[in-house]
PDB file of C-alpha atoms and ligand atoms in Angstrom:
ATOM      1  CA  UNK A   1     -10.574 -18.547  25.081  1.00 44.00           C
ATOM      2  CA  UNK A   2     -12.473 -17.657  21.846  1.00 47.00           C
ATOM      3  CA  UNK A   3     -10.418 -15.085  20.012  1.00 48.00           C
ATOM      4  CA  UNK A   4     -12.343 -15.282  16.751  1.00 52.00           C
ATOM      5  CA  UNK A   5     -13.412 -11.896  15.401  1.00 56.00           C
ATOM      6  CA  UNK A   6     -11.656  -9.953  18.117  1.00 88.00           C
ATOM      7  CA  UNK A   7      -9.995  -7.495  15.799  1.00 94.00           C
ATOM      8  CA  UNK A   8     -11.717  -4.999  13.479  1.00 95.00           C
ATOM      9  CA  UNK A   9     -10.615  -5.073   9.784  1.00 96.00           C
ATOM     10  CA  UNK A  10      -7.516  -2.952   9.198  1.00 97.00           C
ATOM     11  CA  UNK A  11      -8.584   0.551   8.107  1.00 96.00           C
ATOM     12  CA  UNK A  12      -5.049   1.311   6.847  1.00 98.00           C
ATOM     13  CA  UNK A  13      -2.855  -0.625   4.420  1.00 98.00           C
ATOM     14  CA  UNK A  14       0.866   0.022   4.205  1.00 98.00           C
ATOM     15  CA  UNK A  15       2.700  -0.430   0.947  1.00 98.00           C
ATOM     16  CA  UNK A  16       6.286  -0.929   2.045  1.00 98.00           C
ATOM     17  CA  UNK A  17       8.773  -0.196  -0.776  1.00 96.00           C
ATOM     18  CA  UNK A  18      11.241  -2.994  -1.221  1.00 94.00           C
ATOM     19  CA  UNK A  19      14.165  -0.557  -1.115  1.00 93.00           C
ATOM     20  CA  UNK A  20      13.375  -0.013   2.632  1.00 95.00           C
ATOM     21  CA  UNK A  21      13.409  -3.662   3.493  1.00 94.00           C
ATOM     22  CA  UNK A  22      16.002  -5.130   1.186  1.00 92.00           C
ATOM     23  CA  UNK A  23      19.324  -3.706   0.047  1.00 90.00           C
ATOM     24  CA  UNK A  24      20.728  -7.037  -1.150  1.00 91.00           C
ATOM     25  CA  UNK A  25      19.130  -9.193   1.558  1.00 91.00           C
ATOM     26  CA  UNK A  26      16.143  -8.726   3.900  1.00 90.00           C
ATOM     27  CA  UNK A  27      16.988  -5.967   6.405  1.00 93.00           C
ATOM     28  CA  UNK A  28      15.954  -7.319   9.796  1.00 94.00           C
ATOM     29  CA  UNK A  29      16.820  -4.060  11.533  1.00 95.00           C
ATOM     30  CA  UNK A  30      14.537  -2.025   9.345  1.00 96.00           C
ATOM     31  CA  UNK A  31      11.778  -4.646   9.651  1.00 97.00           C
ATOM     32  CA  UNK A  32      12.051  -4.357  13.415  1.00 98.00           C
ATOM     33  CA  UNK A  33      11.858  -0.556  13.299  1.00 97.00           C
ATOM     34  CA  UNK A  34       8.804  -0.588  11.093  1.00 98.00           C
ATOM     35  CA  UNK A  35       7.158  -3.248  13.180  1.00 98.00           C
ATOM     36  CA  UNK A  36       7.751  -1.053  16.253  1.00 98.00           C
ATOM     37  CA  UNK A  37       5.978   1.939  14.577  1.00 98.00           C
ATOM     38  CA  UNK A  38       3.058  -0.254  13.499  1.00 98.00           C
ATOM     39  CA  UNK A  39       2.701  -1.596  17.052  1.00 98.00           C
ATOM     40  CA  UNK A  40       2.932   1.907  18.494  1.00 97.00           C
ATOM     41  CA  UNK A  41       0.028   2.991  16.340  1.00 96.00           C
ATOM     42  CA  UNK A  42      -2.219   0.576  18.330  1.00 96.00           C
ATOM     43  CA  UNK A  43      -4.400  -0.213  15.382  1.00 96.00           C
ATOM     44  CA  UNK A  44      -5.018  -3.278  13.208  1.00 98.00           C
ATOM     45  CA  UNK A  45      -2.894  -2.831  10.073  1.00 98.00           C
ATOM     46  CA  UNK A  46      -2.166  -4.570   6.867  1.00 98.00           C
ATOM     47  CA  UNK A  47       1.146  -4.313   4.987  1.00 98.00           C
ATOM     48  CA  UNK A  48       2.300  -5.354   1.518  1.00 98.00           C
ATOM     49  CA  UNK A  49       6.075  -5.657   1.137  1.00 98.00           C
ATOM     50  CA  UNK A  50       8.026  -4.905  -2.074  1.00 97.00           C
ATOM     51  CA  UNK A  51      11.083  -6.692  -3.362  1.00 96.00           C
ATOM     52  CA  UNK A  52      13.857  -4.129  -3.495  1.00 94.00           C
ATOM     53  CA  UNK A  53      17.380  -4.546  -4.853  1.00 93.00           C
ATOM     54  CA  UNK A  54      17.503  -8.306  -4.396  1.00 96.00           C
ATOM     55  CA  UNK A  55      14.231  -8.790  -6.342  1.00 96.00           C
ATOM     56  CA  UNK A  56      15.671  -6.846  -9.320  1.00 95.00           C
ATOM     57  CA  UNK A  57      18.865  -8.922  -9.240  1.00 96.00           C
ATOM     58  CA  UNK A  58      16.961 -12.225  -9.014  1.00 97.00           C
ATOM     59  CA  UNK A  59      14.502 -11.174 -11.773  1.00 96.00           C
ATOM     60  CA  UNK A  60      17.394 -10.251 -14.042  1.00 96.00           C
ATOM     61  CA  UNK A  61      19.087 -13.590 -13.578  1.00 97.00           C
ATOM     62  CA  UNK A  62      15.866 -15.509 -14.109  1.00 97.00           C
ATOM     63  CA  UNK A  63      15.243 -13.435 -17.288  1.00 97.00           C
ATOM     64  CA  UNK A  64      18.782 -14.283 -18.571  1.00 97.00           C
ATOM     65  CA  UNK A  65      18.356 -17.929 -17.717  1.00 97.00           C
ATOM     66  CA  UNK A  66      14.841 -18.550 -19.021  1.00 97.00           C
ATOM     67  CA  UNK A  67      14.164 -15.692 -21.424  1.00 97.00           C
ATOM     68  CA  UNK A  68      10.741 -15.409 -19.743  1.00 97.00           C
ATOM     69  CA  UNK A  69       9.232 -12.322 -18.176  1.00 96.00           C
ATOM     70  CA  UNK A  70       6.800 -14.524 -16.360  1.00 97.00           C
ATOM     71  CA  UNK A  71       9.765 -16.319 -14.666  1.00 97.00           C
ATOM     72  CA  UNK A  72      11.502 -13.043 -13.969  1.00 97.00           C
ATOM     73  CA  UNK A  73       8.391 -11.762 -12.184  1.00 97.00           C
ATOM     74  CA  UNK A  74       8.082 -15.049 -10.217  1.00 98.00           C
ATOM     75  CA  UNK A  75      11.640 -14.589  -9.055  1.00 98.00           C
ATOM     76  CA  UNK A  76      10.825 -11.038  -7.941  1.00 97.00           C
ATOM     77  CA  UNK A  77       7.660 -12.249  -6.158  1.00 98.00           C
ATOM     78  CA  UNK A  78       9.753 -14.799  -4.217  1.00 98.00           C
ATOM     79  CA  UNK A  79      11.859 -11.989  -2.721  1.00 97.00           C
ATOM     80  CA  UNK A  80       8.824  -9.906  -1.838  1.00 98.00           C
ATOM     81  CA  UNK A  81       7.685 -12.960   0.227  1.00 98.00           C
ATOM     82  CA  UNK A  82      11.028 -13.141   1.981  1.00 97.00           C
ATOM     83  CA  UNK A  83      10.761  -9.445   2.914  1.00 97.00           C
ATOM     84  CA  UNK A  84       7.131  -9.906   4.017  1.00 98.00           C
ATOM     85  CA  UNK A  85       8.241 -12.832   6.208  1.00 97.00           C
ATOM     86  CA  UNK A  86      10.877 -10.562   7.867  1.00 97.00           C
ATOM     87  CA  UNK A  87       8.224  -7.997   8.788  1.00 98.00           C
ATOM     88  CA  UNK A  88       5.758 -10.691   9.929  1.00 98.00           C
ATOM     89  CA  UNK A  89       8.247 -12.231  12.143  1.00 97.00           C
ATOM     90  CA  UNK A  90       9.293  -8.781  13.560  1.00 98.00           C
ATOM     91  CA  UNK A  91       5.570  -8.181  14.361  1.00 98.00           C
ATOM     92  CA  UNK A  92       5.323 -11.409  16.343  1.00 98.00           C
ATOM     93  CA  UNK A  93       2.252 -13.550  17.138  1.00 97.00           C
ATOM     94  CA  UNK A  94      -0.305 -10.823  16.381  1.00 97.00           C
ATOM     95  CA  UNK A  95       0.703 -11.121  12.718  1.00 98.00           C
ATOM     96  CA  UNK A  96      -0.297 -14.734  12.550  1.00 98.00           C
ATOM     97  CA  UNK A  97       1.748 -17.726  11.591  1.00 97.00           C
ATOM     98  CA  UNK A  98       2.373 -16.937   7.983  1.00 97.00           C
ATOM     99  CA  UNK A  99       2.374 -14.229   5.392  1.00 98.00           C
ATOM    100  CA  UNK A 100      -0.341 -14.064   2.695  1.00 98.00           C
ATOM    101  CA  UNK A 101       0.396 -14.627  -1.006  1.00 98.00           C
ATOM    102  CA  UNK A 102      -3.134 -13.963  -2.194  1.00 98.00           C
ATOM    103  CA  UNK A 103      -6.039 -11.726  -1.265  1.00 98.00           C
ATOM    104  CA  UNK A 104      -8.747 -14.226  -0.269  1.00 98.00           C
ATOM    105  CA  UNK A 105      -6.748 -15.805   2.526  1.00 98.00           C
ATOM    106  CA  UNK A 106      -5.803 -12.350   3.691  1.00 98.00           C
ATOM    107  CA  UNK A 107      -9.553 -11.456   3.819  1.00 98.00           C
ATOM    108  CA  UNK A 108     -10.285 -14.604   5.773  1.00 97.00           C
ATOM    109  CA  UNK A 109      -7.665 -13.650   8.409  1.00 97.00           C
ATOM    110  CA  UNK A 110      -9.555 -10.419   9.218  1.00 97.00           C
ATOM    111  CA  UNK A 111     -10.774 -10.515  12.889  1.00 96.00           C
ATOM    112  CA  UNK A 112      -8.444 -13.403  13.753  1.00 96.00           C
ATOM    113  CA  UNK A 113      -5.139 -11.428  13.853  1.00 97.00           C
ATOM    114  CA  UNK A 114      -4.169  -7.809  14.323  1.00 98.00           C
ATOM    115  CA  UNK A 115      -1.696  -7.563  11.469  1.00 98.00           C
ATOM    116  CA  UNK A 116      -1.998  -8.930   7.936  1.00 98.00           C
ATOM    117  CA  UNK A 117       1.271  -9.121   6.039  1.00 98.00           C
ATOM    118  CA  UNK A 118       1.443  -9.849   2.332  1.00 98.00           C
ATOM    119  CA  UNK A 119       4.000 -10.010  -0.453  1.00 98.00           C
ATOM    120  CA  UNK A 120       3.495 -10.121  -4.236  1.00 98.00           C
ATOM    121  CA  UNK A 121       0.687 -12.213  -5.852  1.00 98.00           C
ATOM    122  CA  UNK A 122       0.795 -12.746  -9.596  1.00 98.00           C
ATOM    123  CA  UNK A 123       3.267 -11.889 -12.398  1.00 97.00           C
ATOM    124  CA  UNK A 124       2.785  -8.757 -14.370  1.00 96.00           C
ATOM    125  CA  UNK A 125       1.879  -6.447 -11.556  1.00 96.00           C
ATOM    126  CA  UNK A 126       3.773  -4.833  -8.639  1.00 96.00           C
ATOM    127  CA  UNK A 127       3.289  -4.604  -4.917  1.00 97.00           C
ATOM    128  CA  UNK A 128       1.916  -1.026  -5.422  1.00 96.00           C
ATOM    129  CA  UNK A 129      -1.022  -2.655  -7.215  1.00 97.00           C
ATOM    130  CA  UNK A 130      -1.185  -5.468  -4.655  1.00 98.00           C
ATOM    131  CA  UNK A 131      -1.468  -2.909  -1.815  1.00 98.00           C
ATOM    132  CA  UNK A 132      -4.295  -1.099  -3.566  1.00 98.00           C
ATOM    133  CA  UNK A 133      -6.125  -4.427  -4.187  1.00 98.00           C
ATOM    134  CA  UNK A 134      -5.613  -5.486  -0.607  1.00 98.00           C
ATOM    135  CA  UNK A 135      -7.131  -2.148   0.510  1.00 98.00           C
ATOM    136  CA  UNK A 136     -10.135  -2.850  -1.714  1.00 98.00           C
ATOM    137  CA  UNK A 137     -10.334  -6.476  -0.433  1.00 98.00           C
ATOM    138  CA  UNK A 138     -10.315  -5.307   3.152  1.00 98.00           C
ATOM    139  CA  UNK A 139     -12.466  -2.213   2.662  1.00 98.00           C
ATOM    140  CA  UNK A 140      -9.644  -0.058   3.976  1.00 98.00           C
ATOM    141  CA  UNK A 141     -10.058   3.630   3.099  1.00 94.00           C
ATOM    142  CA  UNK A 142      -6.473   4.715   3.566  1.00 98.00           C
ATOM    143  CA  UNK A 143      -3.200   3.544   1.936  1.00 98.00           C
ATOM    144  CA  UNK A 144       0.236   4.662   3.122  1.00 98.00           C
ATOM    145  CA  UNK A 145       2.965   4.265   0.550  1.00 97.00           C
ATOM    146  CA  UNK A 146       6.467   4.095   2.081  1.00 97.00           C
ATOM    147  CA  UNK A 147       9.226   4.727  -0.396  1.00 92.00           C
ATOM    148  CA  UNK A 148      11.912   7.311  -0.359  1.00 86.00           C
ATOM    149  CA  UNK A 149       9.956  10.224  -1.670  1.00 85.00           C
ATOM    150  CA  UNK A 150       6.759  12.314  -1.736  1.00 92.00           C
ATOM    151  CA  UNK A 151       5.257  13.229  -5.130  1.00 95.00           C
ATOM    152  CA  UNK A 152       6.757  16.081  -7.225  1.00 94.00           C
ATOM    153  CA  UNK A 153       5.680  17.690 -10.455  1.00 91.00           C
ATOM    154  CA  UNK A 154       9.002  16.463 -11.964  1.00 88.00           C
ATOM    155  CA  UNK A 155      11.814  14.208 -10.815  1.00 85.00           C
ATOM    156  CA  UNK A 156      13.584  16.097  -7.960  1.00 86.00           C
ATOM    157  CA  UNK A 157      16.791  14.165  -8.736  1.00 84.00           C
ATOM    158  CA  UNK A 158      16.844  15.736 -12.174  1.00 86.00           C
ATOM    159  CA  UNK A 159      15.172  19.070 -11.509  1.00 88.00           C
ATOM    160  CA  UNK A 160      16.246  21.117  -8.477  1.00 90.00           C
ATOM    161  CA  UNK A 161      13.189  23.289  -8.869  1.00 93.00           C
ATOM    162  CA  UNK A 162      10.724  20.334  -8.757  1.00 93.00           C
ATOM    163  CA  UNK A 163       7.677  21.257  -6.742  1.00 95.00           C
ATOM    164  CA  UNK A 164       6.309  18.882  -4.148  1.00 96.00           C
ATOM    165  CA  UNK A 165       2.528  18.304  -3.956  1.00 97.00           C
ATOM    166  CA  UNK A 166       1.123  18.495  -0.412  1.00 97.00           C
ATOM    167  CA  UNK A 167      -2.332  17.440  -1.612  1.00 97.00           C
ATOM    168  CA  UNK A 168      -3.463  16.341  -5.116  1.00 98.00           C
ATOM    169  CA  UNK A 169      -6.504  14.695  -6.655  1.00 98.00           C
ATOM    170  CA  UNK A 170      -6.708  11.158  -8.208  1.00 98.00           C
ATOM    171  CA  UNK A 171      -6.955  12.605 -11.696  1.00 97.00           C
ATOM    172  CA  UNK A 172      -3.940  14.770 -11.097  1.00 96.00           C
ATOM    173  CA  UNK A 173      -1.981  11.707  -9.970  1.00 96.00           C
ATOM    174  CA  UNK A 174      -3.054   9.738 -13.003  1.00 96.00           C
ATOM    175  CA  UNK A 175      -2.052  12.569 -15.349  1.00 94.00           C
ATOM    176  CA  UNK A 176       1.391  12.787 -13.714  1.00 93.00           C
ATOM    177  CA  UNK A 177       1.873   9.039 -13.786  1.00 91.00           C
ATOM    178  CA  UNK A 178       0.961   8.973 -17.517  1.00 89.00           C
ATOM    179  CA  UNK A 179       3.359  11.815 -18.263  1.00 86.00           C
ATOM    180  CA  UNK A 180       6.205  10.065 -16.402  1.00 80.00           C
ATOM    181  CA  UNK A 181       5.362   6.709 -18.111  1.00 66.00           C
ATOM    182  CA  UNK A 182       6.023   8.285 -21.535  1.00 62.00           C
ATOM    183  CA  UNK A 183       9.258  10.114 -20.571  1.00 54.00           C
ATOM    184  CA  UNK A 184      11.872   7.398 -20.862  1.00 52.00           C
ATOM    185  CA  UNK A 185      12.239   3.694 -20.450  1.00 47.00           C
ATOM    186  CA  UNK A 186      13.874   2.563 -17.259  1.00 48.00           C
ATOM    187  CA  UNK A 187      12.622   5.439 -15.158  1.00 56.00           C
ATOM    188  CA  UNK A 188       9.628   4.695 -13.119  1.00 73.00           C
ATOM    189  CA  UNK A 189       6.986   6.817 -11.356  1.00 81.00           C
ATOM    190  CA  UNK A 190       6.586   6.485  -7.579  1.00 84.00           C
ATOM    191  CA  UNK A 191       3.260   4.599  -7.969  1.00 91.00           C
ATOM    192  CA  UNK A 192       2.455   2.458 -11.012  1.00 92.00           C
ATOM    193  CA  UNK A 193      -0.474   3.152 -13.290  1.00 93.00           C
ATOM    194  CA  UNK A 194      -2.612   0.175 -12.287  1.00 95.00           C
ATOM    195  CA  UNK A 195      -2.219   1.127  -8.581  1.00 97.00           C
ATOM    196  CA  UNK A 196      -3.243   4.725  -9.462  1.00 97.00           C
ATOM    197  CA  UNK A 197      -6.344   3.507 -11.228  1.00 97.00           C
ATOM    198  CA  UNK A 198      -7.309   1.210  -8.367  1.00 98.00           C
ATOM    199  CA  UNK A 199      -7.086   3.854  -5.680  1.00 98.00           C
ATOM    200  CA  UNK A 200      -9.008   6.218  -7.926  1.00 98.00           C
ATOM    201  CA  UNK A 201     -11.864   3.802  -8.597  1.00 98.00           C
ATOM    202  CA  UNK A 202     -12.301   2.983  -4.957  1.00 98.00           C
ATOM    203  CA  UNK A 203     -11.582   6.410  -3.618  1.00 98.00           C
ATOM    204  CA  UNK A 204      -8.719   5.194  -1.320  1.00 98.00           C
ATOM    205  CA  UNK A 205      -6.979   8.163   0.217  1.00 98.00           C
ATOM    206  CA  UNK A 206      -3.243   7.514  -0.343  1.00 98.00           C
ATOM    207  CA  UNK A 207      -0.360   9.062   1.598  1.00 98.00           C
ATOM    208  CA  UNK A 208       3.143   9.055   0.130  1.00 97.00           C
ATOM    209  CA  UNK A 209       5.805   9.393   2.723  1.00 97.00           C
ATOM    210  CA  UNK A 210       9.551   8.868   3.151  1.00 95.00           C
ATOM    211  CA  UNK A 211       9.539   5.385   4.859  1.00 95.00           C
ATOM    212  CA  UNK A 212      13.024   6.059   6.340  1.00 95.00           C
ATOM    213  CA  UNK A 213      11.520   8.831   8.501  1.00 96.00           C
ATOM    214  CA  UNK A 214       9.616   6.807  11.135  1.00 96.00           C
ATOM    215  CA  UNK A 215       7.917   9.876  12.599  1.00 96.00           C
ATOM    216  CA  UNK A 216       6.374  10.617   9.133  1.00 96.00           C
ATOM    217  CA  UNK A 217       5.320   6.978   8.865  1.00 97.00           C
ATOM    218  CA  UNK A 218       3.611   7.114  12.212  1.00 97.00           C
ATOM    219  CA  UNK A 219       1.852  10.375  11.374  1.00 97.00           C
ATOM    220  CA  UNK A 220       0.624   9.020   8.091  1.00 97.00           C
ATOM    221  CA  UNK A 221      -0.734   5.823   9.736  1.00 97.00           C
ATOM    222  CA  UNK A 222      -2.544   7.881  12.353  1.00 96.00           C
ATOM    223  CA  UNK A 223      -3.971  10.346   9.822  1.00 94.00           C
ATOM    224  CA  UNK A 224      -1.936  13.172  11.273  1.00 96.00           C
ATOM    225  CA  UNK A 225      -0.100  15.955   9.377  1.00 95.00           C
ATOM    226  CA  UNK A 226       3.102  14.868   7.670  1.00 97.00           C
ATOM    227  CA  UNK A 227       5.450  16.309   5.108  1.00 96.00           C
ATOM    228  CA  UNK A 228       4.628  13.877   2.248  1.00 97.00           C
ATOM    229  CA  UNK A 229       1.790  13.942  -0.331  1.00 97.00           C
ATOM    230  CA  UNK A 230      -1.837  13.088   0.137  1.00 98.00           C
ATOM    231  CA  UNK A 231      -3.911  11.947  -2.848  1.00 98.00           C
ATOM    232  CA  UNK A 232      -7.642  12.282  -2.363  1.00 97.00           C
ATOM    233  CA  UNK A 233     -10.803  13.483  -4.107  1.00 93.00           C
TER     234      UNK A 233
HETATM  235  P1  LIG B 301       7.854  -4.540  -6.534  1.00 90.49           P
HETATM  236  O1  LIG B 301       8.266  -3.953  -7.822  1.00 90.49           O
HETATM  237  O2  LIG B 301       6.514  -4.321  -6.283  1.00 90.49           O
HETATM  238  O3  LIG B 301       8.753  -4.174  -5.338  1.00 90.49           O
HETATM  239  O4  LIG B 301       8.182  -6.120  -6.656  1.00 90.49           O
HETATM  240  P2  LIG B 301       9.536  -2.872  -5.029  1.00 90.49           P
HETATM  241  O5  LIG B 301      10.974  -3.197  -4.742  1.00 90.49           O
HETATM  242  O6  LIG B 301       8.880  -2.208  -3.933  1.00 90.49           O
HETATM  243  O7  LIG B 301       9.468  -2.005  -6.301  1.00 90.49           O
HETATM  244  P3  LIG B 301      10.147  -0.605  -6.611  1.00 90.49           P
HETATM  245  O8  LIG B 301      11.602  -0.838  -6.891  1.00 90.49           O
HETATM  246  O9  LIG B 301       9.937   0.233  -5.392  1.00 90.49           O
HETATM  247  O10 LIG B 301       9.376  -0.129  -7.772  1.00 90.49           O
HETATM  248  C1  LIG B 301       9.392  -6.632  -7.156  1.00 90.49           C
HETATM  249  C2  LIG B 301       9.116  -7.307  -8.416  1.00 90.49           C
HETATM  250  O11 LIG B 301       8.404  -8.508  -8.230  1.00 90.49           O
HETATM  251  C3  LIG B 301       7.459  -8.766  -9.257  1.00 90.49           C
HETATM  252  C4  LIG B 301       7.763  -7.706 -10.351  1.00 90.49           C
HETATM  253  O12 LIG B 301       8.729  -8.227 -11.180  1.00 90.49           O
HETATM  254  C5  LIG B 301       8.302  -6.563  -9.480  1.00 90.49           C
HETATM  255  O13 LIG B 301       9.138  -5.699 -10.278  1.00 90.49           O
HETATM  256  N1  LIG B 301       6.053  -8.746  -8.791  1.00 90.49           N
HETATM  257  C6  LIG B 301       5.766  -8.213  -7.568  1.00 90.49           C
HETATM  258  C7  LIG B 301       5.057  -9.330  -9.524  1.00 90.49           C
HETATM  259  O14 LIG B 301       5.345  -9.859 -10.591  1.00 90.49           O
HETATM  260  N2  LIG B 301       3.781  -9.409  -9.010  1.00 90.49           N
HETATM  261  C8  LIG B 301       3.443  -8.869  -7.812  1.00 90.49           C
HETATM  262  O15 LIG B 301       2.275  -8.982  -7.368  1.00 90.49           O
HETATM  263  C9  LIG B 301       4.486  -8.209  -7.122  1.00 90.49           C
END
């Protein structure tokens, strides 16, 4: 049977925050739940997996051992690949035989498999940026960022009056990311600056939802109403 080019290119890319998939080691239960939601959607999908707690730990020990930020990032990337492998394996044969560590091979897999699963790529960036780049590479017009929060005008953990954005523009997102970047070292905005610029230049509509709420995840994938934040024109 000729199965070449039997799947359309994924129109939606998921950016799966590492904290969902790894709380010290890859969380197979969460990977299975997420794979279930992806399958239920019935669409070809791409996903980029983050590193989570284990990536931060490994990066820190590589940094101590080598004094090199490059090597710290390489250690983090390795964990993103482990998490991606957990999701790929939970998705089964329609996710192909291996995860992707670069964009070109992921592009080449379009049509041949329903799901495309990636981890990190090169030092110096994050899987937020990888997911925006993958959306560009695949021509996907929607990105769904799964973390533990929507976007607020200030950090809701620090400010009980923080206001959630239901919808915001690319330039509002960039202004907020900039403001947050300058606030204090060690805190980080929900989406990094490179990723913000990439979605803005390619007009990729980006949905920020709480990845622990699988109903919200499903709604964002399907383009239905959810209680997170939508960034668009
Ligand atoms: P991420 O920072 O992207 O994963 O990758 P995460 O756990 O989803 O991130 P947070 O905690 O939600 O922000 C983990 C680490 O792997 C390296 C970086 O060091 C990054 O902090 N990495 C990842 C790269 O160097 N390049 C990549 O392409 C991806």
